[in-house]
Short mmCIF file of C-alpha atoms and ligand atoms in Angstrom, two decimals:
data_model
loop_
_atom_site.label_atom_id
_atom_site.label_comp_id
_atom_site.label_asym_id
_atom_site.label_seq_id
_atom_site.Cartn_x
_atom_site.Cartn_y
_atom_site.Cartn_z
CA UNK A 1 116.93 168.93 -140.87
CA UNK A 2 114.33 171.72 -141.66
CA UNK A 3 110.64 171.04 -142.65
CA UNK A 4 110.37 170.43 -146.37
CA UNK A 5 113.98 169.67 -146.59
CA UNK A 6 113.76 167.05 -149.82
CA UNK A 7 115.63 163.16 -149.36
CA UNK A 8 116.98 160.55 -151.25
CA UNK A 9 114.02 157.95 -149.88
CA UNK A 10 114.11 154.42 -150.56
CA UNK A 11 110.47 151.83 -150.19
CA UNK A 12 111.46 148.73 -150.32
CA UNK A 13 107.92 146.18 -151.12
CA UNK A 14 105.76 147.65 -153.57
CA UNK A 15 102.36 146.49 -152.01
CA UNK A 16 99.57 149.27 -151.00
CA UNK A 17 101.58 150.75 -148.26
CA UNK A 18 104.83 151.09 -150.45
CA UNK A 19 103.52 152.12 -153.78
CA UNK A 20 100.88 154.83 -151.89
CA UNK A 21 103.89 155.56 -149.51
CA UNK A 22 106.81 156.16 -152.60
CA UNK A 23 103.83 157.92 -154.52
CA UNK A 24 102.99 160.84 -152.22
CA UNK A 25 106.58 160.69 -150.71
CA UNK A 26 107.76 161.60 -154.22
CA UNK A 27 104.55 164.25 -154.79
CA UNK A 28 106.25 166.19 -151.84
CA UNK A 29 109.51 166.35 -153.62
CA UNK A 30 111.79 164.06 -152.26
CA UNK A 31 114.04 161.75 -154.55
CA UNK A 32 112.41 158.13 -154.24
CA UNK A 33 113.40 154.91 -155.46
CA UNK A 34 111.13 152.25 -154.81
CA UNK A 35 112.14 148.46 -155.07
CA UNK A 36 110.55 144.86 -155.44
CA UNK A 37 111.81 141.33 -156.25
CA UNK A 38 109.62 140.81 -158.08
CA UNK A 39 110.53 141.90 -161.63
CA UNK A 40 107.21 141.59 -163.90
CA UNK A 41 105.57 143.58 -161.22
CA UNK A 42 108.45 146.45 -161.55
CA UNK A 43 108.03 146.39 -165.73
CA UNK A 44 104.43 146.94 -164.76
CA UNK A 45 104.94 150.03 -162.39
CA UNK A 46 107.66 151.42 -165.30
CA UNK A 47 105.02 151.30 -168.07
CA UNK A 48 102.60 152.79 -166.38
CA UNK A 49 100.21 149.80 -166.07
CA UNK A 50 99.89 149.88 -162.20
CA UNK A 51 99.34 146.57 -160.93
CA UNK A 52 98.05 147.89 -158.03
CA UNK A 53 93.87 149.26 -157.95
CA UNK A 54 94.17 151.85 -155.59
CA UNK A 55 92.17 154.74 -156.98
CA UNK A 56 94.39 157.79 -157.70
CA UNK A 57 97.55 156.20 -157.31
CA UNK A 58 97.96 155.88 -161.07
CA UNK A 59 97.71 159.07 -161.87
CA UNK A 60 100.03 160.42 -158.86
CA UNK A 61 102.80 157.65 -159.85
CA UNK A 62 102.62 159.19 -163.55
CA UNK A 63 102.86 162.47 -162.19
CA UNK A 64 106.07 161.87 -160.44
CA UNK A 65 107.85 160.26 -163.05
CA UNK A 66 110.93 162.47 -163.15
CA UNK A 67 111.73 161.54 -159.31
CA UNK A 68 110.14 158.24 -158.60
CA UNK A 69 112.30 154.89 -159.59
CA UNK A 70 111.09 152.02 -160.17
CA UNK A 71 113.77 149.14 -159.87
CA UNK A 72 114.39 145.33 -158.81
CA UNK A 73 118.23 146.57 -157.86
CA UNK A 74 119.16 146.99 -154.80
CA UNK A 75 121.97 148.90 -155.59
CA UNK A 76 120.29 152.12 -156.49
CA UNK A 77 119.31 152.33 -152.39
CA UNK A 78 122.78 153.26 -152.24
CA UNK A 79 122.57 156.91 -151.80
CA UNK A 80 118.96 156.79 -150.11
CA UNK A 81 119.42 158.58 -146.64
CA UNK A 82 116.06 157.00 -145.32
CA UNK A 83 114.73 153.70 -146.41
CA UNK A 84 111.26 152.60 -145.66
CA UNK A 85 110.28 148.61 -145.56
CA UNK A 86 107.01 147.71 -146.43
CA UNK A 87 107.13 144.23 -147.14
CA UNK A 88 104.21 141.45 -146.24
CA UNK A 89 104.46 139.59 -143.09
CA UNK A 90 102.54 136.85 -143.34
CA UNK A 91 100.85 134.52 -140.90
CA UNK A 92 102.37 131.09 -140.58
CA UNK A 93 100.47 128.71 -138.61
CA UNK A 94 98.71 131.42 -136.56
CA UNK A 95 102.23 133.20 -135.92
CA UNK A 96 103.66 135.93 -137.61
CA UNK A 97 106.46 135.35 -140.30
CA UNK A 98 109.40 137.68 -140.50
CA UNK A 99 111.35 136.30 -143.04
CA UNK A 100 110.92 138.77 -145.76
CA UNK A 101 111.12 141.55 -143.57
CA UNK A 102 114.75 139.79 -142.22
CA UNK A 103 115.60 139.63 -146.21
CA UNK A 104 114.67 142.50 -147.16
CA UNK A 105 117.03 144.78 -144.00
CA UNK A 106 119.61 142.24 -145.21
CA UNK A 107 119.78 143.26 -148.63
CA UNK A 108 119.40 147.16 -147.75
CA UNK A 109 122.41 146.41 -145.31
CA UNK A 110 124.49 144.94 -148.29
CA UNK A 111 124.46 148.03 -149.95
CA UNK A 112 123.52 150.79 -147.64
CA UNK A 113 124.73 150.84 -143.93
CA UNK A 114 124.41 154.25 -143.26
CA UNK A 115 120.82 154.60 -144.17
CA UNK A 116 117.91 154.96 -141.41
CA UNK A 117 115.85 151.53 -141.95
CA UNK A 118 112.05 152.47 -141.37
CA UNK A 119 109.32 149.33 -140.73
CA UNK A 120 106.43 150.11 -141.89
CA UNK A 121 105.53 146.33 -141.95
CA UNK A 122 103.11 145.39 -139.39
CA UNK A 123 105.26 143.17 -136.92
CA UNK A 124 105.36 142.29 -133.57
CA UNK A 125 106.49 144.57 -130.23
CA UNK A 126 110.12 143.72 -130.09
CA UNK A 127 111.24 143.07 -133.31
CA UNK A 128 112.66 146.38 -134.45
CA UNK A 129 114.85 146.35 -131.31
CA UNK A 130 115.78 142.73 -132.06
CA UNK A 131 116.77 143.88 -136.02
CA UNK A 132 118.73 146.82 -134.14
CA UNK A 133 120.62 143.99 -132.09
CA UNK A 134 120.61 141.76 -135.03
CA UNK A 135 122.13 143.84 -137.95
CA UNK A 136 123.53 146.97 -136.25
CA UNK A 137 121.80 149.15 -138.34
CA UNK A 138 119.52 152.17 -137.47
CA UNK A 139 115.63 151.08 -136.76
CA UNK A 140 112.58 153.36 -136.41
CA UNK A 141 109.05 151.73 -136.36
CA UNK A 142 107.03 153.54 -138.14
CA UNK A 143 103.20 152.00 -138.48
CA UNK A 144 100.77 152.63 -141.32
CA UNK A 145 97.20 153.25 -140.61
CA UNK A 146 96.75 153.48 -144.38
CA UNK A 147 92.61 151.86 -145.73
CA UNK A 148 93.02 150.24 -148.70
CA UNK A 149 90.69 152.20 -151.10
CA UNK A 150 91.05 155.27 -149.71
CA UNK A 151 94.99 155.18 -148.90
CA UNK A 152 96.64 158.36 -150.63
CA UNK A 153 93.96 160.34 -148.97
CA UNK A 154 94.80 158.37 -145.59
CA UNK A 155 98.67 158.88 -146.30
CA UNK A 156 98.20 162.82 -146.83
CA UNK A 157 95.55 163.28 -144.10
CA UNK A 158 96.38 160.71 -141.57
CA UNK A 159 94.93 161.00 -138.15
CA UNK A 160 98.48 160.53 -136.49
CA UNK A 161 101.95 159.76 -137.36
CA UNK A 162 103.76 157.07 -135.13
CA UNK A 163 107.34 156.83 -134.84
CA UNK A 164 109.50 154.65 -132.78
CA UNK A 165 113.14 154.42 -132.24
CA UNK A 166 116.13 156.31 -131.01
CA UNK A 167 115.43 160.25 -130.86
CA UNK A 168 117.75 161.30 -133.34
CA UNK A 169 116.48 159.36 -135.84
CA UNK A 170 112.95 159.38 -135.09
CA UNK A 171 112.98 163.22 -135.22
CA UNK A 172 114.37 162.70 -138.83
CA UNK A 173 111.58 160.12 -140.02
CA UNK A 174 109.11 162.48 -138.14
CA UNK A 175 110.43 165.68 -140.26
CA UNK A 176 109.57 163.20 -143.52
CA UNK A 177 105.84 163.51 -142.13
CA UNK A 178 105.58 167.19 -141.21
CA UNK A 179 104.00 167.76 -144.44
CA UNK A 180 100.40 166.28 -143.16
CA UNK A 181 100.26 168.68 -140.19
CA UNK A 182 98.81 165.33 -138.22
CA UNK A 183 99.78 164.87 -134.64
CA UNK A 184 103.21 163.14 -134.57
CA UNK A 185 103.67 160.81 -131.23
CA UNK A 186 107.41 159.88 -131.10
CA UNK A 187 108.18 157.07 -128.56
CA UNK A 188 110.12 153.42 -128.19
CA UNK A 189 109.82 150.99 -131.20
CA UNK A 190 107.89 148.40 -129.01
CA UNK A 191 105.43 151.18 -128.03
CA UNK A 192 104.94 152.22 -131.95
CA UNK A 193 104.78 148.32 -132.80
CA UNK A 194 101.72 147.98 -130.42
CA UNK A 195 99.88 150.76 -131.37
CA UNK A 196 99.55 149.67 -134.93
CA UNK A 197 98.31 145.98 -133.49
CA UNK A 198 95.98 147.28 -130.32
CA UNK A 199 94.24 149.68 -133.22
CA UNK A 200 93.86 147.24 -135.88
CA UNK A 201 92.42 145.34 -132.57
CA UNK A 202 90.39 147.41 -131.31
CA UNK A 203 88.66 148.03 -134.87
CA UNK A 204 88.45 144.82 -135.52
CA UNK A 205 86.65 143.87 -131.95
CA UNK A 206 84.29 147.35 -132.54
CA UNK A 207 82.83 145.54 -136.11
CA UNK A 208 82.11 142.08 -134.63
CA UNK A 209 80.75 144.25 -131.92
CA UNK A 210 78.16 145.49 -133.46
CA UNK A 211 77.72 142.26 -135.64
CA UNK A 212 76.97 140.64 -132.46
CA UNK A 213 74.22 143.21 -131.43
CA UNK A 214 73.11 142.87 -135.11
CA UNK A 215 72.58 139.05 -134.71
CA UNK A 216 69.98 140.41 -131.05
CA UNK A 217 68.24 142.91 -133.55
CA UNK A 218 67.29 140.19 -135.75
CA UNK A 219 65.11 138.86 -132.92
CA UNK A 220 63.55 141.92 -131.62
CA UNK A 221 60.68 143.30 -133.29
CA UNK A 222 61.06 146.66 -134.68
CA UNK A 223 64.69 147.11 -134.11
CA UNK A 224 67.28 147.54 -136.68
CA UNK A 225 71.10 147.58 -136.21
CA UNK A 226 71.63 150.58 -138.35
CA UNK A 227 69.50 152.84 -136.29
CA UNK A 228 71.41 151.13 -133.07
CA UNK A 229 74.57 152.39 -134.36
CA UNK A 230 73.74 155.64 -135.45
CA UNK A 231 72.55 155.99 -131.98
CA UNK A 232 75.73 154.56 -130.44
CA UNK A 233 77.81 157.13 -132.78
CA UNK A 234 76.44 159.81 -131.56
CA UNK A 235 78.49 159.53 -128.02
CA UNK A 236 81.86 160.63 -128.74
CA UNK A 237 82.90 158.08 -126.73
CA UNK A 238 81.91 155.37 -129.28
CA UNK A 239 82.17 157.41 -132.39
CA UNK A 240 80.57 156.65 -135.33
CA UNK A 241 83.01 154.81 -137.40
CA UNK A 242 83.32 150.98 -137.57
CA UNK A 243 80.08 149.94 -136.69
CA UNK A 244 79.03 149.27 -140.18
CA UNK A 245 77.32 145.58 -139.15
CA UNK A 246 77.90 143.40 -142.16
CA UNK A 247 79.64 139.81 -143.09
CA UNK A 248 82.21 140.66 -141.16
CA UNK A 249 85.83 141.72 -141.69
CA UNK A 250 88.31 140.60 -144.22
CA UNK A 251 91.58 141.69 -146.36
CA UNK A 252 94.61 141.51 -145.73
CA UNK A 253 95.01 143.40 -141.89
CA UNK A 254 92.57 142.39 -139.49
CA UNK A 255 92.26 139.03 -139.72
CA UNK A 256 96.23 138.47 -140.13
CA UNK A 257 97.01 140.79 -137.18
CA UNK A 258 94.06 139.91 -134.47
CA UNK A 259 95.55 136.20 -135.17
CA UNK A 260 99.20 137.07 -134.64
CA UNK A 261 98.56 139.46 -131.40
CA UNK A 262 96.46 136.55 -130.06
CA UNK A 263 99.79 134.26 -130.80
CA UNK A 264 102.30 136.62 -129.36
CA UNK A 265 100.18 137.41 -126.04
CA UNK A 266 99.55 134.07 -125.67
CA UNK A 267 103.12 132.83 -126.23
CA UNK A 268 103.98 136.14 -123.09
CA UNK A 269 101.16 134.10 -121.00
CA UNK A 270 98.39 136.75 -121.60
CA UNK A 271 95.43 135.87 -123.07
CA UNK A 272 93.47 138.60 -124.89
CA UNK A 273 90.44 137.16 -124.06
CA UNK A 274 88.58 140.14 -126.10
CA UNK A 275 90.12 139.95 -129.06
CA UNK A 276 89.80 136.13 -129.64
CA UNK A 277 85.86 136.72 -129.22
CA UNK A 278 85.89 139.23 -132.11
CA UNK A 279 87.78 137.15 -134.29
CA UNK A 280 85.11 133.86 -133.23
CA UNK A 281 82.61 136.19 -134.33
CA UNK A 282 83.83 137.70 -137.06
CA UNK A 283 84.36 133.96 -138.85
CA UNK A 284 80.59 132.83 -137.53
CA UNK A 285 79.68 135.72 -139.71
CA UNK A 286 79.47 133.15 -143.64
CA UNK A 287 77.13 130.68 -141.77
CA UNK A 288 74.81 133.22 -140.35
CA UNK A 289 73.82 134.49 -144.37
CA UNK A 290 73.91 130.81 -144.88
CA UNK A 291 71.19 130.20 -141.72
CA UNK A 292 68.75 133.27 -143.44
CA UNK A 293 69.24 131.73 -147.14
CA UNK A 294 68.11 128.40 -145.52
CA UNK A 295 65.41 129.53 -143.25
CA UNK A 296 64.00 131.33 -146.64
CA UNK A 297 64.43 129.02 -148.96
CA UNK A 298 64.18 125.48 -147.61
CA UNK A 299 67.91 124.77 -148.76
CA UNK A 300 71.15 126.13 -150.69
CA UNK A 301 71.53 123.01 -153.28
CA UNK A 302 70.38 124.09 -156.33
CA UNK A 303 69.06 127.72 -155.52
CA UNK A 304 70.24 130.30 -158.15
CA UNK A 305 72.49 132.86 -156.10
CA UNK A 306 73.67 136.55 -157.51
CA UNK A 307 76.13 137.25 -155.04
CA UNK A 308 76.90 140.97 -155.78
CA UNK A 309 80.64 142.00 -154.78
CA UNK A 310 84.06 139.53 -154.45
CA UNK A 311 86.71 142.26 -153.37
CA UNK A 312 87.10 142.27 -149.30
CA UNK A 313 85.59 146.18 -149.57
CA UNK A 314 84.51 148.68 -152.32
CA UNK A 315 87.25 150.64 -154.26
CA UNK A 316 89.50 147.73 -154.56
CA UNK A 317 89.98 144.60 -156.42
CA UNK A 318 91.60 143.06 -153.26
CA UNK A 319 90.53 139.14 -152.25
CA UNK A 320 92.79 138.67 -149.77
CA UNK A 321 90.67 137.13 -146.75
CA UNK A 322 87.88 138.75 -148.90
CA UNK A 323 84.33 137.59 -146.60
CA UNK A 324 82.54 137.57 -149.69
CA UNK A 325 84.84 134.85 -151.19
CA UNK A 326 84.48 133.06 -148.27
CA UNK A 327 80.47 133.18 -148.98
CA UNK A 328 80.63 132.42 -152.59
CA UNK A 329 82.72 129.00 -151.61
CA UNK A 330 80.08 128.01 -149.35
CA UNK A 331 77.45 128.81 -151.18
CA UNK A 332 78.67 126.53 -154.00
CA UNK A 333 80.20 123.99 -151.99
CA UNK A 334 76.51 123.58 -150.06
CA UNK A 335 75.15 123.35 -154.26
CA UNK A 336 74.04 126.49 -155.19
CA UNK A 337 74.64 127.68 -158.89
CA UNK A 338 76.17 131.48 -157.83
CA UNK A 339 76.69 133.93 -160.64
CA UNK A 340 78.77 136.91 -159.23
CA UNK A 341 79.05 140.69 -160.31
CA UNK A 342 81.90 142.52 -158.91
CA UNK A 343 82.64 146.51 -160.79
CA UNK A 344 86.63 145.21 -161.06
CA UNK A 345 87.28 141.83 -159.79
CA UNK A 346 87.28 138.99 -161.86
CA UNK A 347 88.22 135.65 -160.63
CA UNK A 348 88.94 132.55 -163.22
CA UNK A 349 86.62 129.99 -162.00
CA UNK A 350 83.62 131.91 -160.89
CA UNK A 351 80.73 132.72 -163.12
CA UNK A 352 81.07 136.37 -163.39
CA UNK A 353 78.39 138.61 -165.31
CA UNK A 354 79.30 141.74 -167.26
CA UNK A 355 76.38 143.64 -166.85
CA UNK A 356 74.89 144.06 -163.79
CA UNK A 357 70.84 144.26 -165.76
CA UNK A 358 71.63 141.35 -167.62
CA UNK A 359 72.07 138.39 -164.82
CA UNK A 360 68.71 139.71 -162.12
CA UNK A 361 66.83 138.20 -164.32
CA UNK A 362 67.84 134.30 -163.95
CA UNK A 363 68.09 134.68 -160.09
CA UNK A 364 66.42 133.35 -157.26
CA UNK A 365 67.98 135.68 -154.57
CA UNK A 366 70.23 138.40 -154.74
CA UNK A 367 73.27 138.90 -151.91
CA UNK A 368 74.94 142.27 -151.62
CA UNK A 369 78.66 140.99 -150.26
CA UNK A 370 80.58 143.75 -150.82
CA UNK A 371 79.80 147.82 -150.10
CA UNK A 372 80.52 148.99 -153.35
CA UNK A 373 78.42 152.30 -154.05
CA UNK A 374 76.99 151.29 -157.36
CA UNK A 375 74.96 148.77 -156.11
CA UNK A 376 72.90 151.32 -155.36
CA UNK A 377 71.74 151.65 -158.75
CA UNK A 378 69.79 148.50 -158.03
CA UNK A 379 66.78 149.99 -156.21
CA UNK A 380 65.81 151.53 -159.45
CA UNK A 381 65.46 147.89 -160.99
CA UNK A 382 62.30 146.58 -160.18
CA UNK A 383 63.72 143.06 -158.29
CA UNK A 384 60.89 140.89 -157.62
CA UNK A 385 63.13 138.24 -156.00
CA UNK A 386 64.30 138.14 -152.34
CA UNK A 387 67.27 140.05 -151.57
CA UNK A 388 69.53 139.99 -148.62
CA UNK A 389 71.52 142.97 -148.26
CA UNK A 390 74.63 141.93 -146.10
CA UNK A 391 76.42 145.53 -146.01
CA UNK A 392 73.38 147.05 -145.06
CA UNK A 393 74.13 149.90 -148.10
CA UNK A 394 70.40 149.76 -149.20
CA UNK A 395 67.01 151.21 -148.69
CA UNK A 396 64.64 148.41 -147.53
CA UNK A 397 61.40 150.43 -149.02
CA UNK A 398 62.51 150.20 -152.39
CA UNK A 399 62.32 146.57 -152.37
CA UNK A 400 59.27 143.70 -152.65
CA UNK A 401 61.37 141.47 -150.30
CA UNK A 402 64.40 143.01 -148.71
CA UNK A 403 66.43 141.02 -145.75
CA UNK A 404 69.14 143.02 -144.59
CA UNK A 405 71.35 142.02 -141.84
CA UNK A 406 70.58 143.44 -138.29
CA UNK A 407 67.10 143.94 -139.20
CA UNK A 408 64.02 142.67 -137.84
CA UNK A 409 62.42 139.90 -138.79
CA UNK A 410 62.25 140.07 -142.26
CA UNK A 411 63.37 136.09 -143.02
C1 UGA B 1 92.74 148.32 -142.07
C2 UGA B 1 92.74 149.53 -141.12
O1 UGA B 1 91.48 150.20 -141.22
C3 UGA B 1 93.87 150.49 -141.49
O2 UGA B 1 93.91 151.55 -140.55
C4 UGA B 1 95.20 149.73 -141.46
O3 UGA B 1 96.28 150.56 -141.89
C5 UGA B 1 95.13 148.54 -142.39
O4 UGA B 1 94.03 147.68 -142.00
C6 UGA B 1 96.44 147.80 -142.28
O5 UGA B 1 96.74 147.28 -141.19
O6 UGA B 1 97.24 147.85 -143.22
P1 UGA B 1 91.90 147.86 -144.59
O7 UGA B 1 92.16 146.42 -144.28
O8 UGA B 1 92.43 148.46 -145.84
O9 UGA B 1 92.48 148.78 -143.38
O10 UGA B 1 90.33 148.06 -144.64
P2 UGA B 1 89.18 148.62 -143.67
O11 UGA B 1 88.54 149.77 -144.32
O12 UGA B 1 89.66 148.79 -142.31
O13 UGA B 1 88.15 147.40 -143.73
C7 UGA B 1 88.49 146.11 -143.21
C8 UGA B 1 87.29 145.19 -143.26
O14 UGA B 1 86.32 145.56 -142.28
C9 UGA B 1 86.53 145.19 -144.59
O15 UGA B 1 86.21 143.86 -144.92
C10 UGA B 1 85.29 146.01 -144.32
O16 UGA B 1 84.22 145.65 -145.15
C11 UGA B 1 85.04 145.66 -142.87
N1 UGA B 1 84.28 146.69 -142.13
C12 UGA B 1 84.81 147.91 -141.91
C13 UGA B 1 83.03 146.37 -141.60
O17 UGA B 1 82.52 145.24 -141.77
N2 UGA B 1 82.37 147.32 -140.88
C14 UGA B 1 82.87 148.54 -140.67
O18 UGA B 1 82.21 149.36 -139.99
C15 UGA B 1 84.14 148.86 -141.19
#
């Protein structure tokens, strides 16, 4: 097959990675039908109400119309000549779960046997090879190193293209790819399947990382993680990205994956030692805002909290494993009376406020939780009250009595 040759594509699992992936897969011309189960969801990506916030995914879905399909049948994979699975493989008890992935290369087989199966579903080394066995159909690993937020960008522009499986086949799901002019590392399905869990790894470690040298700062006098990082970044070696120090990581990767590499090493007799630490870290990280809310204001029950941000990140309505969530429960399970403001995310249950001007006024301390940019805004407000900046996105000199993680010794 040539470069730009166009395919019948099938996604099957229309989550981030499968609605960005059938998106841009379809903006470069190829035929795409993209499937879920899950019917309401499909009416939803028909009518043009996306139920996914993924900014500019709307508007490249709408685009495509004339050769993007949205369907609940598996039938119409019939014809597809590649298939793509991007379905969620959750953690069960610490250990990865495979069963949709199983279901859904069981359905595809049903109705498609010819068809190269791609997983893009994060699972563990070995199990495209055991599918192979399994099912006799064709596998090729393909990891995504998609960000939510900022994933059609990431899909067209990604810093490398993996692809495992048999040569033939992998040169085929490589050719799919050719359009991002990204390096393209072809190689065995278990070496593909590790990458994508060593890098979500290794990112994961680098932010608790720096957390941990954030937690030092806030006991040396004059030193500030921020500038520590910036410093760090400069050596190629390091690099600048990922060593945002904050409440730690959340959504729906990192935490899922570090916990389900720790489970299969440990289950081959290796412990990784390293990545256990980051994850210990990372879920210290609720109960160290906690410690500075205490140590400035005597105790939690009762004090009026406007926790600012719900969403794991900025640029998506996303809660899954979300740190600030995490804070806002313990915040009101310790008895504090927490109003949230979040620019997408509401969440039934949780006192939200509309207008970010119209709640400062009735709080006793203000939390950033989330690194969405317009909280910026907020150093033009006057705020009188204490505020602790956990996503370090502020500028400490444009408030009274600013606390920002990393940063000595302002509590
Ligand atoms: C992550 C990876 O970055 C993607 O490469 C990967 O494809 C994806 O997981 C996945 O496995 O599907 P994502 O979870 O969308 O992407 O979000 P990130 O931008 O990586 O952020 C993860 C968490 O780390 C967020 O809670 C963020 O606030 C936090 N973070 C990130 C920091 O606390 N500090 C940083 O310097 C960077």
């Amino acid at each position: 097959m040539v470069q730009g040759e166009n395919m019948n594509i099938g996604v099957v699992g229309m989550g981030f990675v499968g609605s960005v992936t059938a998106a841009v897969l379809a903006d470069q011309g190829n035929s795409v039908v993209a499937l879920d189960i899950d019917s309401e969801k499909i009416a939803r990506f028909n009518s043009g109400n996306v139920p996914i916030f993924e900014p500019g995914l709307r508007d490249l879905i709408l685009k495509n119309k004339k050769n993007l399909k949205f369907t609940t049948d598996y039938e119409m994979l019939k014809d597809s000549d590649v298939i793509f699975v991007s379905v969620p493989t959750p953690n069960l008890k610490g250990k990865i779960n495979l069963e949709y992935v199983y279901m859904a290369i069981d359905s595809v087989k049903s109705v498609n046997k010819d068809a190269i199966i791609v997983i893009k579903s994060t699972v563990v080394p070995g199990t495209g090879s055991k599918i192979k066995g399994e099912f006799n159909v064709k596998i090729v690993s393909n990891p995504e190193f998609l960000r939510e937020g900022n994933a059609i960008d990431d899909t067209v522009h990604p810093d490398r293209i993996i692809v495992g499986g048999e040569e033939e086949y992998a040169e085929k799901v490589a050719n799919i790819w050719k359009f991002t002019d990204s390096p393209i590392l072809i190689t065995t399905t278990e070496n593909a399947e590790l990458i994508k869990y060593a890098s979500n790894s290794f990112l994961a470690t680098k932010i608790s990382f720096i957390n941990e040298i954030a937690n030092l700062c806030e006991r040396i006098p004059n030193s500030d993680v921020e500038i520590v990082a910036k410093g760090m970044g400069y050596d190629k070696r390091i690099g600048r990205l990922f060593l945002k120090a904050g409440i730690g990581y959340g959504g729906s990767c990192f935490p899922k994956d570090t916990e389900a590499f720790i489970t299969y090493a440990d289950e081959l007799g290796e412990e990784l030692k390293i990545i256990r630490a980051a994850k210990k870290t990372n879920e210290e990280r609720i109960d160290r805002v906690i410690g500075i809310l205490k140590r400035k204001f005597g105790k939690i029950d009762g004090l009026r909290v406007l926790q600012l941000g719900i969403s794991f990140k900025e640029n998506t309505n996303d809660l899954r494993e979300s740190q600030a969530l995490k804070l806002y429960r313990s915040l009101v399970k310790q008895g504090a009376d927490v109003t949230v403001f979040d620019p997408v995310t509401s969440v039934e249950g949780i006192n939200f406020c509309e207008n970010l001007g119209d709640c400062l006024s009735d709080a006793d301390v203000i939390v950033i939780a989330t690194e969405w940019p317009e909280f910026k805004k907020i150093e033009n407000m006057n705020i009188k009250v204490p505020l602790i900046d956990g996503r370090r996105i502020l500028d400490p000199e444009k408030f009274e009595k600013y606390i920002g993680i990393g940063r000595c010794c302002s509590d």
